[in-house]
PDB file of C-alpha atoms in Angstrom:
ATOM      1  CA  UNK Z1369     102.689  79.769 118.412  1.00 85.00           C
ATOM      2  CA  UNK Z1370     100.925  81.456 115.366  1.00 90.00           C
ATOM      3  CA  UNK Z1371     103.511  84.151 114.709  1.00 91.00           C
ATOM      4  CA  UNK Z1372     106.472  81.082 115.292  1.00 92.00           C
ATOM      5  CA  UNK Z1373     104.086  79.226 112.594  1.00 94.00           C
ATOM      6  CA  UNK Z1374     104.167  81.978 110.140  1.00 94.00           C
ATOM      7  CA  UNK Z1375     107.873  83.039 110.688  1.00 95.00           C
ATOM      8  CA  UNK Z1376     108.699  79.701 109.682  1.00 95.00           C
ATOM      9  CA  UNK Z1377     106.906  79.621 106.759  1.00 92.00           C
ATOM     10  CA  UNK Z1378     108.989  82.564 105.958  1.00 90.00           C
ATOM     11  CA  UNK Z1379     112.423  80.921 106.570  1.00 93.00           C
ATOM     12  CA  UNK Z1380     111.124  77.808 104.469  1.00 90.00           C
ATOM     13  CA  UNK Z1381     110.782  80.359 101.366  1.00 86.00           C
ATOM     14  CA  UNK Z1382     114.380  81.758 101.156  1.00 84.00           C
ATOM     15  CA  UNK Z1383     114.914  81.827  97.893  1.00 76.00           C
ATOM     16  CA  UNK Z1384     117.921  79.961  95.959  1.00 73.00           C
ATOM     17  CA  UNK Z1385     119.416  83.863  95.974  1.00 68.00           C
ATOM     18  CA  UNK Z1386     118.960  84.153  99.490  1.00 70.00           C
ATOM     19  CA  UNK Z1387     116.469  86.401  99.235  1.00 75.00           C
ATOM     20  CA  UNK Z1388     112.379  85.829 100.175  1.00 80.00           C
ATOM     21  CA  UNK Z1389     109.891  86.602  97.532  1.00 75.00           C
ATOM     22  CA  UNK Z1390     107.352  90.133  98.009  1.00 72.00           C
ATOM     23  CA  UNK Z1391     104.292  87.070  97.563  1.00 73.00           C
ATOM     24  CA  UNK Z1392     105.340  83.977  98.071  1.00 70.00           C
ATOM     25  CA  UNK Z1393     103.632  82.559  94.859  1.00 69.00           C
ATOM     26  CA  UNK Z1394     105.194  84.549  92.676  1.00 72.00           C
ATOM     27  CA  UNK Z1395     109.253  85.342  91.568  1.00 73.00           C
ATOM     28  CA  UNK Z1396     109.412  88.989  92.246  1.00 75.00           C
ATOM     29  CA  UNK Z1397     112.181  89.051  95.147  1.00 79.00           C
ATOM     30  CA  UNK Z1398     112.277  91.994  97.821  1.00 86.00           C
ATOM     31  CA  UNK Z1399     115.807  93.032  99.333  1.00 89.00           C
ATOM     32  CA  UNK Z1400     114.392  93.934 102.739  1.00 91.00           C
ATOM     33  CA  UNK Z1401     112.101  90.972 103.439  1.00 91.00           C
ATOM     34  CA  UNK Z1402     115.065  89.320 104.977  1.00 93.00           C
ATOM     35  CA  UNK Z1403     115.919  91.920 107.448  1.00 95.00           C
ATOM     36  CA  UNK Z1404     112.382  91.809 108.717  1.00 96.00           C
ATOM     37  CA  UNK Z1405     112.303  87.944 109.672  1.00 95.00           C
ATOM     38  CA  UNK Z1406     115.171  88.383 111.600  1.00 96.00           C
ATOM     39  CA  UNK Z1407     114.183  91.145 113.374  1.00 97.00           C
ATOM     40  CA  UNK Z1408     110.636  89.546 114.257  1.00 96.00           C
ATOM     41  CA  UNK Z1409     112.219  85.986 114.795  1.00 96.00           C
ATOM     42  CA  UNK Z1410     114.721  87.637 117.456  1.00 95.00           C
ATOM     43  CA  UNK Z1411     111.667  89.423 118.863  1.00 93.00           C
ATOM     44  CA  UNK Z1412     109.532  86.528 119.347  1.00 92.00           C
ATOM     45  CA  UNK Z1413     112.959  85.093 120.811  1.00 91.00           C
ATOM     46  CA  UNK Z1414     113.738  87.576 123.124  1.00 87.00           C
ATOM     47  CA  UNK Z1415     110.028  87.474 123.843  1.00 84.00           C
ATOM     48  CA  UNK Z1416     110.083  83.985 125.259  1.00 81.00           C
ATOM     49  CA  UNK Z1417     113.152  84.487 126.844  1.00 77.00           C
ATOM     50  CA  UNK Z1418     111.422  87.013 129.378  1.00 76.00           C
ATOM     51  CA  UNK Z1419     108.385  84.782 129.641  1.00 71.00           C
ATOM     52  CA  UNK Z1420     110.181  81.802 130.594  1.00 69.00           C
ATOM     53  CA  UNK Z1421     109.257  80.180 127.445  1.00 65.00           C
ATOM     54  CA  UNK Z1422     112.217  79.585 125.754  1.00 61.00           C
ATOM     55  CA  UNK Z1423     112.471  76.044 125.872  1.00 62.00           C
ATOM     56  CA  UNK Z1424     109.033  75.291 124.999  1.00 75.00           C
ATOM     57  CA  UNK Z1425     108.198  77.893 122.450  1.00 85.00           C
ATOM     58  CA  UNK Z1426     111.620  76.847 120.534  1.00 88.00           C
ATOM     59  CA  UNK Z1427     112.952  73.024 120.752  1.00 89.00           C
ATOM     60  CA  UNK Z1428     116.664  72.939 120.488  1.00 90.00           C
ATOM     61  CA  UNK Z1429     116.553  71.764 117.003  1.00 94.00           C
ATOM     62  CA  UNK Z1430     114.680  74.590 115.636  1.00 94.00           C
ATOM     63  CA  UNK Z1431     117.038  77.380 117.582  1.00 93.00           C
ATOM     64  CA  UNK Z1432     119.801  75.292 115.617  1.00 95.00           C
ATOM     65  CA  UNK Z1433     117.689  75.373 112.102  1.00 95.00           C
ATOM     66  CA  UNK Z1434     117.206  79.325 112.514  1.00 96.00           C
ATOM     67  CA  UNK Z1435     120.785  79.939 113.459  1.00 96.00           C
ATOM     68  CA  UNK Z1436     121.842  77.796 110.394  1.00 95.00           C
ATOM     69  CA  UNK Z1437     119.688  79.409 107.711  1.00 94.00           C
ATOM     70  CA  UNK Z1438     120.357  82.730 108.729  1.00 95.00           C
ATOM     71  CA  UNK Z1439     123.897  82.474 108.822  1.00 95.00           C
ATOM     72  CA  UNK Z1440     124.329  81.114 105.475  1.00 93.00           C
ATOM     73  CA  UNK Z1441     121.404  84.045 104.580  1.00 93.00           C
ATOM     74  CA  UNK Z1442     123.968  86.625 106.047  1.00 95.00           C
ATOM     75  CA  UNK Z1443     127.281  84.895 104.562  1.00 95.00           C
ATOM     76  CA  UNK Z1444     125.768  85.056 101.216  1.00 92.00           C
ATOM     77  CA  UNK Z1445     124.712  88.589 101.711  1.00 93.00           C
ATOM     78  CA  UNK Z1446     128.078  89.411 102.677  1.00 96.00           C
ATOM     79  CA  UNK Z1447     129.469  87.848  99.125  1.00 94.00           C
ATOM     80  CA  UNK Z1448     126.782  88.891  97.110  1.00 92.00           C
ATOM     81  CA  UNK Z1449     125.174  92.013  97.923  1.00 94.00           C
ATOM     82  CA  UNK Z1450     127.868  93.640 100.201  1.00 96.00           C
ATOM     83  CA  UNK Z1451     130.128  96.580  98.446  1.00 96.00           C
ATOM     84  CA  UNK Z1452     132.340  98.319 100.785  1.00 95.00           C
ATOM     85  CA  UNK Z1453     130.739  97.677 103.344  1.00 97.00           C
ATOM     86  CA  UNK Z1454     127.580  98.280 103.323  1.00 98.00           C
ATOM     87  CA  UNK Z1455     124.592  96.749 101.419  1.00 97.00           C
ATOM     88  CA  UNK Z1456     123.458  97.232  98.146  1.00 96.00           C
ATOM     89  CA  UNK Z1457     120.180  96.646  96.730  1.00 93.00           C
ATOM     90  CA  UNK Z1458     118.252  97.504  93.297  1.00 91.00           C
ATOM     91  CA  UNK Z1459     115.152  98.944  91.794  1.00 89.00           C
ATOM     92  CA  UNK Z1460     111.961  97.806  92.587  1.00 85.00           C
ATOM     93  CA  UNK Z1461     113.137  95.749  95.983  1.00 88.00           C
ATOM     94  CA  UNK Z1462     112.153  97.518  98.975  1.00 90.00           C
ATOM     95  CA  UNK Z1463     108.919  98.950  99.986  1.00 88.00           C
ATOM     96  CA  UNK Z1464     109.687 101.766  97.755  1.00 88.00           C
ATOM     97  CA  UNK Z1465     109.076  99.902  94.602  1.00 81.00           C
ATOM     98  CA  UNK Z1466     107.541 102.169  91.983  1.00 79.00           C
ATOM     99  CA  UNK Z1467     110.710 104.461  92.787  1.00 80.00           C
ATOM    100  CA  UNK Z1468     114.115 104.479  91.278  1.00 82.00           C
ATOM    101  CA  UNK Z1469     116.228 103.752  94.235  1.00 88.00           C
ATOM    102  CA  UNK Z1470     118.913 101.587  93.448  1.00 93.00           C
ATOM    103  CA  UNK Z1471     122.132 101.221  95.400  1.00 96.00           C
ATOM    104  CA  UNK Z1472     122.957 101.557  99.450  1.00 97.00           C
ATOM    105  CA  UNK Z1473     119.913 102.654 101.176  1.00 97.00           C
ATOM    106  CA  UNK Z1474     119.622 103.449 105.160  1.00 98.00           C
ATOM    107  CA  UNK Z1475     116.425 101.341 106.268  1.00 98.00           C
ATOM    108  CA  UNK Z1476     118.404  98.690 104.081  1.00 97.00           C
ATOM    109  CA  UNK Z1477     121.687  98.768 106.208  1.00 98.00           C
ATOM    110  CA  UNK Z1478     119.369  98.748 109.067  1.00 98.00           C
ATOM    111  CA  UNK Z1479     117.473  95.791 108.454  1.00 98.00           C
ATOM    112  CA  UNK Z1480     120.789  94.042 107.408  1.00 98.00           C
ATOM    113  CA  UNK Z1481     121.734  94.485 110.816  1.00 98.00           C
ATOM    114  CA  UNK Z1482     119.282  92.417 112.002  1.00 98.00           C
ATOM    115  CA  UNK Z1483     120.466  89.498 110.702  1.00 97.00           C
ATOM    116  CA  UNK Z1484     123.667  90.300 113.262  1.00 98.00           C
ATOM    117  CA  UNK Z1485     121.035  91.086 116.128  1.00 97.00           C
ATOM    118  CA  UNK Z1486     119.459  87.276 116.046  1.00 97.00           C
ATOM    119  CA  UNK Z1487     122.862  85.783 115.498  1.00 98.00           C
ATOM    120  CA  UNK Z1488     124.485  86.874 118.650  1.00 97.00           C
ATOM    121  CA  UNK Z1489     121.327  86.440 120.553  1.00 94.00           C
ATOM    122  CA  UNK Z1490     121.669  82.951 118.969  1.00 95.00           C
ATOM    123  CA  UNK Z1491     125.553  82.781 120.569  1.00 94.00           C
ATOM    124  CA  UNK Z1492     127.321  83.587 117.445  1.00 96.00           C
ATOM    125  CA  UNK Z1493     130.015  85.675 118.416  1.00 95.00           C
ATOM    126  CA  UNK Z1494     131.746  86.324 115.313  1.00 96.00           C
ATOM    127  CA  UNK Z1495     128.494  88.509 114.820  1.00 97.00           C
ATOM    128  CA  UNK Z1496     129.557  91.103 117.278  1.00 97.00           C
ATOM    129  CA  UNK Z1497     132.018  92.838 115.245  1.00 97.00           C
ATOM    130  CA  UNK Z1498     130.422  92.646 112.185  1.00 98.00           C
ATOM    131  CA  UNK Z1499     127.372  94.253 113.709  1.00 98.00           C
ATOM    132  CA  UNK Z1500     129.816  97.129 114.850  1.00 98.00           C
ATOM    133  CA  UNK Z1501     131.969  97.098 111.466  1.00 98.00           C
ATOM    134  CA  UNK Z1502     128.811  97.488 110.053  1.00 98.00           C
ATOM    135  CA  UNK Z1503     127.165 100.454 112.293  1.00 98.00           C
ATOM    136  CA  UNK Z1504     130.348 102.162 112.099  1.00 98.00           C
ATOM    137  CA  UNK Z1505     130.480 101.918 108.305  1.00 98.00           C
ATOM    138  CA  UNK Z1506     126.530 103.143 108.318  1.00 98.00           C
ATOM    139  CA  UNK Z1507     127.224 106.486 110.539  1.00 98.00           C
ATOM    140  CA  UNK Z1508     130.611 106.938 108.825  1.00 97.00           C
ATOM    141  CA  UNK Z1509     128.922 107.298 105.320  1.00 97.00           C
ATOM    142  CA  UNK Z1510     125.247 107.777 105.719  1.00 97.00           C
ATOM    143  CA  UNK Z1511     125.470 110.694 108.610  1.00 97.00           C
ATOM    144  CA  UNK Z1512     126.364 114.205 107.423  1.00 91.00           C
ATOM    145  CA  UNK Z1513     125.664 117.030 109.936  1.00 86.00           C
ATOM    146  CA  UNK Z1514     122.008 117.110 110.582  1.00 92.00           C
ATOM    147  CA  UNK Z1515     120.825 114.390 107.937  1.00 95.00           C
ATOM    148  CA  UNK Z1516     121.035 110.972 108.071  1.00 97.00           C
ATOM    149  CA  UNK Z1517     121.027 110.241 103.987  1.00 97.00           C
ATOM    150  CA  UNK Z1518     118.187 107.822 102.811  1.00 97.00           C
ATOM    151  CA  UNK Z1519     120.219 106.758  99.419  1.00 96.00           C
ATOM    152  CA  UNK Z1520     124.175 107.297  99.433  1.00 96.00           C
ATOM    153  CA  UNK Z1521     123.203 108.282  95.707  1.00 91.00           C
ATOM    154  CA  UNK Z1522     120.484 110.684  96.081  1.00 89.00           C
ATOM    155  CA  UNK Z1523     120.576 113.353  98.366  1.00 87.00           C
ATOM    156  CA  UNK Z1524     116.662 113.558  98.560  1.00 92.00           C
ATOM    157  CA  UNK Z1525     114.730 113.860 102.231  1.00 95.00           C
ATOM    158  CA  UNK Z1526     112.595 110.730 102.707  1.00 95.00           C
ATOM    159  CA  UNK Z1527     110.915 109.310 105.493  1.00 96.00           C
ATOM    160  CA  UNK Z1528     113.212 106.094 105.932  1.00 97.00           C
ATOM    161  CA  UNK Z1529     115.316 107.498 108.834  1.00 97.00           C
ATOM    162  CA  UNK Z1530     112.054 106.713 111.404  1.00 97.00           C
ATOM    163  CA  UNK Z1531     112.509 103.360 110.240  1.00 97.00           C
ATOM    164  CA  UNK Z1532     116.151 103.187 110.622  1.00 98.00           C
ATOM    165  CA  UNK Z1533     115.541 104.265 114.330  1.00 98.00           C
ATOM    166  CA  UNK Z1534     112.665 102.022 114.953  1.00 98.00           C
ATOM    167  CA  UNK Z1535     115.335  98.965 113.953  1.00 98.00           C
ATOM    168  CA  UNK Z1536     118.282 100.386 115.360  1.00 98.00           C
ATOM    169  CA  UNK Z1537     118.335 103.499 117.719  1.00 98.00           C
ATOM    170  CA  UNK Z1538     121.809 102.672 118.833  1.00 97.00           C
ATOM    171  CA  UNK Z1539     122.622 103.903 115.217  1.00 98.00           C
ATOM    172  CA  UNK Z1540     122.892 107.144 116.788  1.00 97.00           C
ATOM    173  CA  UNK Z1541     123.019 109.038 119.942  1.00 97.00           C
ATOM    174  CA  UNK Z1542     119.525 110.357 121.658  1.00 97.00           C
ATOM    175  CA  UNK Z1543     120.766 114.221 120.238  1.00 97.00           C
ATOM    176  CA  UNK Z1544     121.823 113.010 116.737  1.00 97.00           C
ATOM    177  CA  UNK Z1545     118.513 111.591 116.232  1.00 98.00           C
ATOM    178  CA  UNK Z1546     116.261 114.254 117.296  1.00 97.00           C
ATOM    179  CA  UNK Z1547     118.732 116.845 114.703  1.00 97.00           C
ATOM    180  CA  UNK Z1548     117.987 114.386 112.072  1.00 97.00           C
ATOM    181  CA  UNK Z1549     114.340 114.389 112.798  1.00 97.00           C
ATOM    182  CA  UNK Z1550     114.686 118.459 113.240  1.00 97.00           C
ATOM    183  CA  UNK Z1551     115.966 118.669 109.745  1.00 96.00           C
ATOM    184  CA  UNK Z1552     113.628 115.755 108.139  1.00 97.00           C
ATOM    185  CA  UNK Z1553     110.608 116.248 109.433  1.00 97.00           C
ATOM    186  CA  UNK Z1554     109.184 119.565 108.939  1.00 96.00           C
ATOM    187  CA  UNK Z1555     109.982 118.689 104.663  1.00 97.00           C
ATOM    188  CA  UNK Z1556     107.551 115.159 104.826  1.00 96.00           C
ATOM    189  CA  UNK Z1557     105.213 116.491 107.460  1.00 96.00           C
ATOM    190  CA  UNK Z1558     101.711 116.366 106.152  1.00 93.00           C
ATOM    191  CA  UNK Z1559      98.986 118.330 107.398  1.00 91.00           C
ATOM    192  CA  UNK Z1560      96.881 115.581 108.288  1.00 90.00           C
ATOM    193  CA  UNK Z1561      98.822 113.766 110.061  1.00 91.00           C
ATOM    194  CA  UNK Z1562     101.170 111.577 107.903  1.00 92.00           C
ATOM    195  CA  UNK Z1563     104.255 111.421 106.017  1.00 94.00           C
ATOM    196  CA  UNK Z1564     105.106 112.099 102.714  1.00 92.00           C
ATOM    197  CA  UNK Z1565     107.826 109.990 100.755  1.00 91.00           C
ATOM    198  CA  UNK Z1566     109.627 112.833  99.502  1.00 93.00           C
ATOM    199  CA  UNK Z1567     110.361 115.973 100.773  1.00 95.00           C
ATOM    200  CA  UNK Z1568     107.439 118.654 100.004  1.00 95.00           C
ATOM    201  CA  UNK Z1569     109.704 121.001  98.436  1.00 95.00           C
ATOM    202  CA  UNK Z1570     111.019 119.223  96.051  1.00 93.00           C
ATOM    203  CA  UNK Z1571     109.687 119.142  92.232  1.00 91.00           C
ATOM    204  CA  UNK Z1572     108.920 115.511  92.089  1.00 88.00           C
ATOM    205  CA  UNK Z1573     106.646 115.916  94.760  1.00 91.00           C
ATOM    206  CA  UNK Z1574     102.697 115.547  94.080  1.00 88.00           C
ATOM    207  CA  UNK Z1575     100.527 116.505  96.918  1.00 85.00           C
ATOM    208  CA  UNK Z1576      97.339 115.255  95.315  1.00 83.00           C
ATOM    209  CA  UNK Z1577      97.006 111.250  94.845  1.00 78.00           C
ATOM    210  CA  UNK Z1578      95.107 109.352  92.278  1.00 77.00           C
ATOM    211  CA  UNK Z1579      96.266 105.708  93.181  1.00 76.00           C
ATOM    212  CA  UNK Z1580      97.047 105.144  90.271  1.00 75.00           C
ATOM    213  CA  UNK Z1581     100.477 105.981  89.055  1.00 74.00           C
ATOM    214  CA  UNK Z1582     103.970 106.636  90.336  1.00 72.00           C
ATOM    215  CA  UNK Z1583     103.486 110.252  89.729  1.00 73.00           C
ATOM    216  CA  UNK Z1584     101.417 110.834  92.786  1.00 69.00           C
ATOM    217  CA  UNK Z1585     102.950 108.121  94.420  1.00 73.00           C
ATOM    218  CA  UNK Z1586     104.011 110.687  97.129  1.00 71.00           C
TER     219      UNK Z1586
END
């Protein structure tokens, strides 16, 4: 009942541009925010589906208020930030935000797909092939060989592929995944454990951090 409580907080604060702010209190908007709450909403769904709790955890009229907001949230996506395709977002709106990375990025597309996932779990069936118009479109364009590309207009290595398959492993097959990982992972791998955000060979890379500025930022 607390996460239900705080998800709907979340789908109170869509924005007028269908997008939720990165702090609710200020203007700032993020592009990715959106993606999440559906994911977590159909989790918490799904959730009380398997406990038997569907009913009471959700009363009819709030299933109807979630399917409602999200599908205008996805229809406006679809006019506004959808270009052949696939989505498109700008600098400073996902979690990346002190990096230029405008335009159609993977854990974007992935998150966008989401908003399909709750729908037809919600028993909207026009969903279903958009969800596959849309994977098709993502592996089409984003998968080349070995790499799954993080930004269709930068060819750099970053880590956002482990979040694409945390969203949606049925992106690719069990084999295409573990090439992509192959190929990604020893370029982020840190020696202590974590990830970087860029791949360690590349120029822009900074292996010492000052929290401070952009420039280590990786």
């Amino acid at each position: 009942s607390i996460v239900k409580k705080i998800l709907f907080k979340y789908l109170h604060s869509i924005t007028e541009n269908k997008r939720i702010q990165n702090i609710l209190t200020e203007q700032k908007e993020s592009a990715d925010s959106a993606g999440w709450l559906c994911y977590r909403l159909h989790s918490l769904i799904r959730l009380s589906k398997q406990n038997k709790k569907y009913v009471t955890l959700f009363s009819h009229k709030e299933l109807f208020e979630i399917h409602e907001k999200i599908r205008i949230l996805t229809n406006t996506y679809e006019k506004k930030y959808m270009d052949d395709g696939l989505i498109v977002s700008f600098d400073g709106e996902t979690w990346m935000d002190s990096i230029p990375r405008s335009g159609k990025n993977i854990e974007i597309q992935c998150l966008f797909a989401q908003h399909y996932n709750l729908l037809i779990t919600l028993g909207n069936h026009d969903a279903i092939e958009k969800k596959e118009n849309l994977l098709n479109n993502i592996r089409k364009q984003f998968f080349k060989g070995n790499v799954l590309a993080d930004n269709l207009n930068d060819p750099l290595i970053r880590p956002n592929i482990f979040i694409a398959y945390y969203l949606l492993p049925e992106l690719l097959t069990p084999v295409e995944w573990e090439q992509c990982f192959d190929t990604s992972l020893p370029l982020l791998w840190q020696g202590w454990g974590g990830l970087s955000t860029i791949d360690t060979t590349h120029h822009l890379y900074n292996p010492h951090s000052t929290g401070q500025n952009s420039i280590s930022y990786h």
